[in-house]
Amino acid sequence: MKKIIVSFAIIIALIIGCKTNSSNGVSNKLNVTFEPKSNSNVSGSGVFTEKNGQVTFTANFKGLKPGIHAIHIHEKSDCTAADGSSAGGHWNPTFKKHGKLGEGEAHKGDIGNFTTDEFGNGTITITTSEWCIGCGDATKDIVGKGLIVHQGPDDYVTQPTGNSGARVACSAIIK
């Protein structure tokens, strides 16, 4: 009987320990890797982290031209086309006009712009409640989508793409 009680106590302690470790609110984390497209030399990596109903995306890139570049979530996690076109158009499950996420009307995939330094290195970080990782809500779930880095900046006005130029890097958002 003591063995059963001790075993039960150990199991309870493990469960409590697991709950304690997840008390930071992180419910999902997903890493992505970018590959070059359109004859570019762009590479990069990123991470999506979901915590307390907010998803934070952080990515680092190299091999871009110095300046401003757009990044968007696209409809498909398909990076097979040499020009990145297999990722489809911007992810827009709520049928909004193109814009900047968090500022008025925008596609769910309209992440925005980031700046690269004189060596072509850049970083972007965005946090939003507009996304989730694997939640199953078709209007929020980023899993199964693609990320595209564009040659130029998003003007946040031109429909439906922001006039941001060629697709120079792609990553699938998959578990």
PDB file of C-alpha atoms in Angstrom:
ATOM      1  CA  MET A   1       0.000   0.000   0.000  1.00  0.00           C
ATOM      2  CA  LYS A   2       2.885   2.402   0.794  1.00  0.00           C
ATOM      3  CA  LYS A   3       4.375   1.735  -2.679  1.00  0.00           C
ATOM      4  CA  ILE A   4       1.107   2.730  -4.339  1.00  0.00           C
ATOM      5  CA  ILE A   5       0.841   5.905  -2.254  1.00  0.00           C
ATOM      6  CA  VAL A   6       4.477   6.817  -2.966  1.00  0.00           C
ATOM      7  CA  SER A   7       3.979   6.134  -6.702  1.00  0.00           C
ATOM      8  CA  PHE A   8       0.810   8.206  -6.688  1.00  0.00           C
ATOM      9  CA  ALA A   9       2.643  11.017  -4.883  1.00  0.00           C
ATOM     10  CA  ILE A  10       5.419  10.930  -7.493  1.00  0.00           C
ATOM     11  CA  ILE A  11       2.900  11.095 -10.334  1.00  0.00           C
ATOM     12  CA  ILE A  12       1.129  14.044  -8.692  1.00  0.00           C
ATOM     13  CA  ALA A  13       4.486  15.792  -8.180  1.00  0.00           C
ATOM     14  CA  LEU A  14       5.357  15.291 -11.858  1.00  0.00           C
ATOM     15  CA  ILE A  15       2.009  16.695 -12.968  1.00  0.00           C
ATOM     16  CA  ILE A  16       2.407  19.710 -10.706  1.00  0.00           C
ATOM     17  CA  GLY A  17       5.973  20.161 -11.945  1.00  0.00           C
ATOM     18  CA  CYS A  18       4.788  20.125 -15.557  1.00  0.00           C
ATOM     19  CA  LYS A  19       2.103  22.677 -14.763  1.00  0.00           C
ATOM     20  CA  THR A  20       4.681  24.840 -13.015  1.00  0.00           C
ATOM     21  CA  ASN A  21       6.964  24.735 -16.050  1.00  0.00           C
ATOM     22  CA  SER A  22       4.135  25.835 -18.304  1.00  0.00           C
ATOM     23  CA  SER A  23       3.060  28.632 -15.980  1.00  0.00           C
ATOM     24  CA  ASN A  24       4.956  31.103 -18.149  1.00  0.00           C
ATOM     25  CA  GLY A  25       1.917  30.914 -20.449  1.00  0.00           C
ATOM     26  CA  VAL A  26       3.785  29.601 -23.502  1.00  0.00           C
ATOM     27  CA  SER A  27       1.343  27.269 -25.202  1.00  0.00           C
ATOM     28  CA  ASN A  28       3.078  26.856 -28.566  1.00  0.00           C
ATOM     29  CA  LYS A  29       6.385  27.516 -30.250  1.00  0.00           C
ATOM     30  CA  LEU A  30       7.248  27.012 -33.908  1.00  0.00           C
ATOM     31  CA  ASN A  31      10.581  27.516 -35.698  1.00  0.00           C
ATOM     32  CA  VAL A  32      10.833  28.409 -39.393  1.00  0.00           C
ATOM     33  CA  THR A  33      13.718  28.506 -41.881  1.00  0.00           C
ATOM     34  CA  PHE A  34      13.772  30.708 -44.975  1.00  0.00           C
ATOM     35  CA  GLU A  35      15.155  29.619 -48.321  1.00  0.00           C
ATOM     36  CA  PRO A  36      16.198  31.888 -51.197  1.00  0.00           C
ATOM     37  CA  LYS A  37      13.823  32.547 -54.105  1.00  0.00           C
ATOM     38  CA  SER A  38      13.986  34.492 -57.388  1.00  0.00           C
ATOM     39  CA  ASN A  39      17.751  33.879 -57.728  1.00  0.00           C
ATOM     40  CA  SER A  40      18.500  35.669 -54.444  1.00  0.00           C
ATOM     41  CA  ASN A  41      20.970  34.699 -51.726  1.00  0.00           C
ATOM     42  CA  VAL A  42      18.568  35.456 -48.885  1.00  0.00           C
ATOM     43  CA  SER A  43      18.471  33.167 -45.886  1.00  0.00           C
ATOM     44  CA  GLY A  44      17.013  33.446 -42.442  1.00  0.00           C
ATOM     45  CA  SER A  45      15.276  31.857 -39.528  1.00  0.00           C
ATOM     46  CA  GLY A  46      12.436  32.776 -37.254  1.00  0.00           C
ATOM     47  CA  VAL A  47      10.296  31.671 -34.360  1.00  0.00           C
ATOM     48  CA  PHE A  48       6.622  32.033 -33.551  1.00  0.00           C
ATOM     49  CA  THR A  49       5.814  31.893 -29.830  1.00  0.00           C
ATOM     50  CA  GLU A  50       2.284  31.896 -28.472  1.00  0.00           C
ATOM     51  CA  LYS A  51       1.813  33.106 -24.917  1.00  0.00           C
ATOM     52  CA  ASN A  52      -1.343  34.292 -23.153  1.00  0.00           C
ATOM     53  CA  GLY A  53      -3.323  34.709 -26.395  1.00  0.00           C
ATOM     54  CA  GLN A  54      -0.567  36.652 -28.180  1.00  0.00           C
ATOM     55  CA  VAL A  55       1.737  35.355 -30.908  1.00  0.00           C
ATOM     56  CA  THR A  56       5.176  36.899 -31.218  1.00  0.00           C
ATOM     57  CA  PHE A  57       7.126  36.400 -34.434  1.00  0.00           C
ATOM     58  CA  THR A  58      10.830  37.204 -34.537  1.00  0.00           C
ATOM     59  CA  ALA A  59      13.047  36.584 -37.556  1.00  0.00           C
ATOM     60  CA  ASN A  60      16.596  37.328 -38.648  1.00  0.00           C
ATOM     61  CA  PHE A  61      17.729  37.568 -42.263  1.00  0.00           C
ATOM     62  CA  LYS A  62      20.928  37.900 -44.238  1.00  0.00           C
ATOM     63  CA  GLY A  63      21.713  38.307 -47.913  1.00  0.00           C
ATOM     64  CA  LEU A  64      19.140  41.029 -48.605  1.00  0.00           C
ATOM     65  CA  LYS A  65      19.923  44.310 -50.321  1.00  0.00           C
ATOM     66  CA  PRO A  66      20.319  47.148 -47.807  1.00  0.00           C
ATOM     67  CA  GLY A  67      17.038  48.977 -47.258  1.00  0.00           C
ATOM     68  CA  ILE A  68      13.409  48.231 -46.513  1.00  0.00           C
ATOM     69  CA  HIS A  69      11.736  44.885 -47.225  1.00  0.00           C
ATOM     70  CA  ALA A  70       8.186  43.592 -46.780  1.00  0.00           C
ATOM     71  CA  ILE A  71       7.252  40.294 -45.177  1.00  0.00           C
ATOM     72  CA  HIS A  72       3.832  38.675 -45.410  1.00  0.00           C
ATOM     73  CA  ILE A  73       2.094  35.457 -44.468  1.00  0.00           C
ATOM     74  CA  HIS A  74       0.828  33.781 -47.637  1.00  0.00           C
ATOM     75  CA  GLU A  75      -1.949  31.240 -48.199  1.00  0.00           C
ATOM     76  CA  LYS A  76       0.096  28.057 -48.602  1.00  0.00           C
ATOM     77  CA  SER A  77       3.090  26.390 -46.965  1.00  0.00           C
ATOM     78  CA  ASP A  78       4.503  25.642 -50.427  1.00  0.00           C
ATOM     79  CA  CYS A  79       7.905  27.067 -51.321  1.00  0.00           C
ATOM     80  CA  THR A  80       8.588  24.785 -54.311  1.00  0.00           C
ATOM     81  CA  ALA A  81       8.365  27.412 -57.079  1.00  0.00           C
ATOM     82  CA  ALA A  82      11.645  29.148 -57.939  1.00  0.00           C
ATOM     83  CA  ASP A  83       9.936  32.536 -57.591  1.00  0.00           C
ATOM     84  CA  GLY A  84       7.926  31.665 -54.460  1.00  0.00           C
ATOM     85  CA  SER A  85       4.607  31.911 -56.321  1.00  0.00           C
ATOM     86  CA  SER A  86       3.562  28.452 -55.054  1.00  0.00           C
ATOM     87  CA  ALA A  87       2.881  30.069 -51.644  1.00  0.00           C
ATOM     88  CA  GLY A  88      -0.148  31.789 -53.198  1.00  0.00           C
ATOM     89  CA  GLY A  89      -1.395  35.248 -52.334  1.00  0.00           C
ATOM     90  CA  HIS A  90      -1.514  37.006 -49.000  1.00  0.00           C
ATOM     91  CA  TRP A  91      -3.344  35.100 -46.284  1.00  0.00           C
ATOM     92  CA  ASN A  92      -6.672  36.914 -46.023  1.00  0.00           C
ATOM     93  CA  PRO A  93      -9.269  34.669 -44.356  1.00  0.00           C
ATOM     94  CA  THR A  94     -11.448  37.612 -43.302  1.00  0.00           C
ATOM     95  CA  PHE A  95     -11.541  39.197 -46.791  1.00  0.00           C
ATOM     96  CA  LYS A  96     -10.154  42.589 -45.783  1.00  0.00           C
ATOM     97  CA  LYS A  97      -8.290  45.128 -47.922  1.00  0.00           C
ATOM     98  CA  HIS A  98      -4.492  45.084 -47.874  1.00  0.00           C
ATOM     99  CA  GLY A  99      -2.912  47.283 -45.216  1.00  0.00           C
ATOM    100  CA  LYS A 100      -0.736  47.064 -42.116  1.00  0.00           C
ATOM    101  CA  LEU A 101      -1.624  44.544 -39.416  1.00  0.00           C
ATOM    102  CA  GLY A 102      -2.786  46.327 -36.264  1.00  0.00           C
ATOM    103  CA  GLU A 103      -3.450  49.625 -38.033  1.00  0.00           C
ATOM    104  CA  GLY A 104      -6.895  49.725 -39.600  1.00  0.00           C
ATOM    105  CA  GLU A 105      -8.054  47.249 -42.216  1.00  0.00           C
ATOM    106  CA  ALA A 106      -5.530  44.584 -43.243  1.00  0.00           C
ATOM    107  CA  HIS A 107      -5.089  40.996 -44.321  1.00  0.00           C
ATOM    108  CA  LYS A 108      -4.185  38.638 -41.443  1.00  0.00           C
ATOM    109  CA  GLY A 109      -0.919  38.088 -43.330  1.00  0.00           C
ATOM    110  CA  ASP A 110       0.050  41.761 -43.697  1.00  0.00           C
ATOM    111  CA  ILE A 111       3.009  41.739 -41.317  1.00  0.00           C
ATOM    112  CA  GLY A 112       4.761  44.837 -42.631  1.00  0.00           C
ATOM    113  CA  ASN A 113       8.261  46.106 -43.301  1.00  0.00           C
ATOM    114  CA  PHE A 114      11.688  45.717 -41.738  1.00  0.00           C
ATOM    115  CA  THR A 115      14.999  47.409 -42.486  1.00  0.00           C
ATOM    116  CA  THR A 116      18.293  45.758 -43.339  1.00  0.00           C
ATOM    117  CA  ASP A 117      21.679  47.220 -42.549  1.00  0.00           C
ATOM    118  CA  GLU A 118      24.467  48.047 -45.011  1.00  0.00           C
ATOM    119  CA  PHE A 119      25.430  44.349 -45.052  1.00  0.00           C
ATOM    120  CA  GLY A 120      21.923  43.112 -45.881  1.00  0.00           C
ATOM    121  CA  ASN A 121      21.142  41.805 -42.384  1.00  0.00           C
ATOM    122  CA  GLY A 122      17.746  42.493 -40.847  1.00  0.00           C
ATOM    123  CA  THR A 123      15.467  41.573 -37.980  1.00  0.00           C
ATOM    124  CA  ILE A 124      11.737  41.859 -37.437  1.00  0.00           C
ATOM    125  CA  THR A 125       9.606  41.293 -34.349  1.00  0.00           C
ATOM    126  CA  ILE A 126       5.831  41.580 -34.209  1.00  0.00           C
ATOM    127  CA  THR A 127       3.307  40.574 -31.545  1.00  0.00           C
ATOM    128  CA  THR A 128      -0.384  40.179 -32.312  1.00  0.00           C
ATOM    129  CA  SER A 129      -3.566  38.585 -31.040  1.00  0.00           C
ATOM    130  CA  GLU A 130      -4.678  38.135 -34.672  1.00  0.00           C
ATOM    131  CA  TRP A 131      -2.848  34.784 -34.952  1.00  0.00           C
ATOM    132  CA  CYS A 132      -2.654  31.434 -33.176  1.00  0.00           C
ATOM    133  CA  ILE A 133      -0.413  28.397 -33.625  1.00  0.00           C
ATOM    134  CA  GLY A 134      -2.362  25.251 -34.387  1.00  0.00           C
ATOM    135  CA  CYS A 135      -5.633  26.331 -32.740  1.00  0.00           C
ATOM    136  CA  GLY A 136      -7.794  25.229 -35.658  1.00  0.00           C
ATOM    137  CA  ASP A 137      -9.524  28.616 -36.084  1.00  0.00           C
ATOM    138  CA  ALA A 138      -9.367  29.208 -39.859  1.00  0.00           C
ATOM    139  CA  THR A 139      -9.341  32.991 -39.314  1.00  0.00           C
ATOM    140  CA  LYS A 140      -6.335  32.919 -36.944  1.00  0.00           C
ATOM    141  CA  ASP A 141      -4.312  29.704 -37.373  1.00  0.00           C
ATOM    142  CA  ILE A 142      -0.961  30.321 -39.117  1.00  0.00           C
ATOM    143  CA  VAL A 143      -0.029  26.622 -39.383  1.00  0.00           C
ATOM    144  CA  GLY A 144      -0.103  25.496 -43.002  1.00  0.00           C
ATOM    145  CA  LYS A 145       0.653  28.976 -44.333  1.00  0.00           C
ATOM    146  CA  GLY A 146       3.847  30.379 -45.873  1.00  0.00           C
ATOM    147  CA  LEU A 147       6.061  33.361 -45.167  1.00  0.00           C
ATOM    148  CA  ILE A 148       7.413  35.470 -48.011  1.00  0.00           C
ATOM    149  CA  VAL A 149      10.110  38.135 -47.817  1.00  0.00           C
ATOM    150  CA  HIS A 150       9.868  40.638 -50.670  1.00  0.00           C
ATOM    151  CA  GLN A 151      12.508  42.547 -52.579  1.00  0.00           C
ATOM    152  CA  GLY A 152      11.092  45.951 -51.636  1.00  0.00           C
ATOM    153  CA  PRO A 153       8.927  47.731 -49.070  1.00  0.00           C
ATOM    154  CA  ASP A 154       5.168  47.372 -48.677  1.00  0.00           C
ATOM    155  CA  ASP A 155       3.424  50.665 -49.413  1.00  0.00           C
ATOM    156  CA  TYR A 156       0.383  49.491 -47.346  1.00  0.00           C
ATOM    157  CA  VAL A 157      -1.922  50.938 -50.018  1.00  0.00           C
ATOM    158  CA  THR A 158      -1.650  49.090 -53.347  1.00  0.00           C
ATOM    159  CA  GLN A 159      -4.252  46.324 -53.559  1.00  0.00           C
ATOM    160  CA  PRO A 160      -3.932  43.465 -52.953  1.00  0.00           C
ATOM    161  CA  THR A 161      -0.158  43.176 -52.403  1.00  0.00           C
ATOM    162  CA  GLY A 162       1.391  46.439 -51.280  1.00  0.00           C
ATOM    163  CA  ASN A 163       3.567  46.684 -54.421  1.00  0.00           C
ATOM    164  CA  SER A 164       6.511  45.095 -52.590  1.00  0.00           C
ATOM    165  CA  GLY A 165       8.225  43.413 -55.523  1.00  0.00           C
ATOM    166  CA  ALA A 166       9.703  39.976 -56.122  1.00  0.00           C
ATOM    167  CA  ARG A 167       9.574  37.167 -53.574  1.00  0.00           C
ATOM    168  CA  VAL A 168      13.186  36.716 -52.438  1.00  0.00           C
ATOM    169  CA  ALA A 169      12.748  34.232 -49.562  1.00  0.00           C
ATOM    170  CA  CYS A 170      10.135  31.692 -48.491  1.00  0.00           C
ATOM    171  CA  SER A 171       9.402  29.540 -45.465  1.00  0.00           C
ATOM    172  CA  ALA A 172       6.623  27.084 -44.755  1.00  0.00           C
ATOM    173  CA  ILE A 173       4.846  27.438 -41.407  1.00  0.00           C
ATOM    174  CA  ILE A 174       4.458  23.797 -40.438  1.00  0.00           C
ATOM    175  CA  LYS A 175       4.741  21.750 -37.279  1.00  0.00           C
TER     176      LYS A 175
END
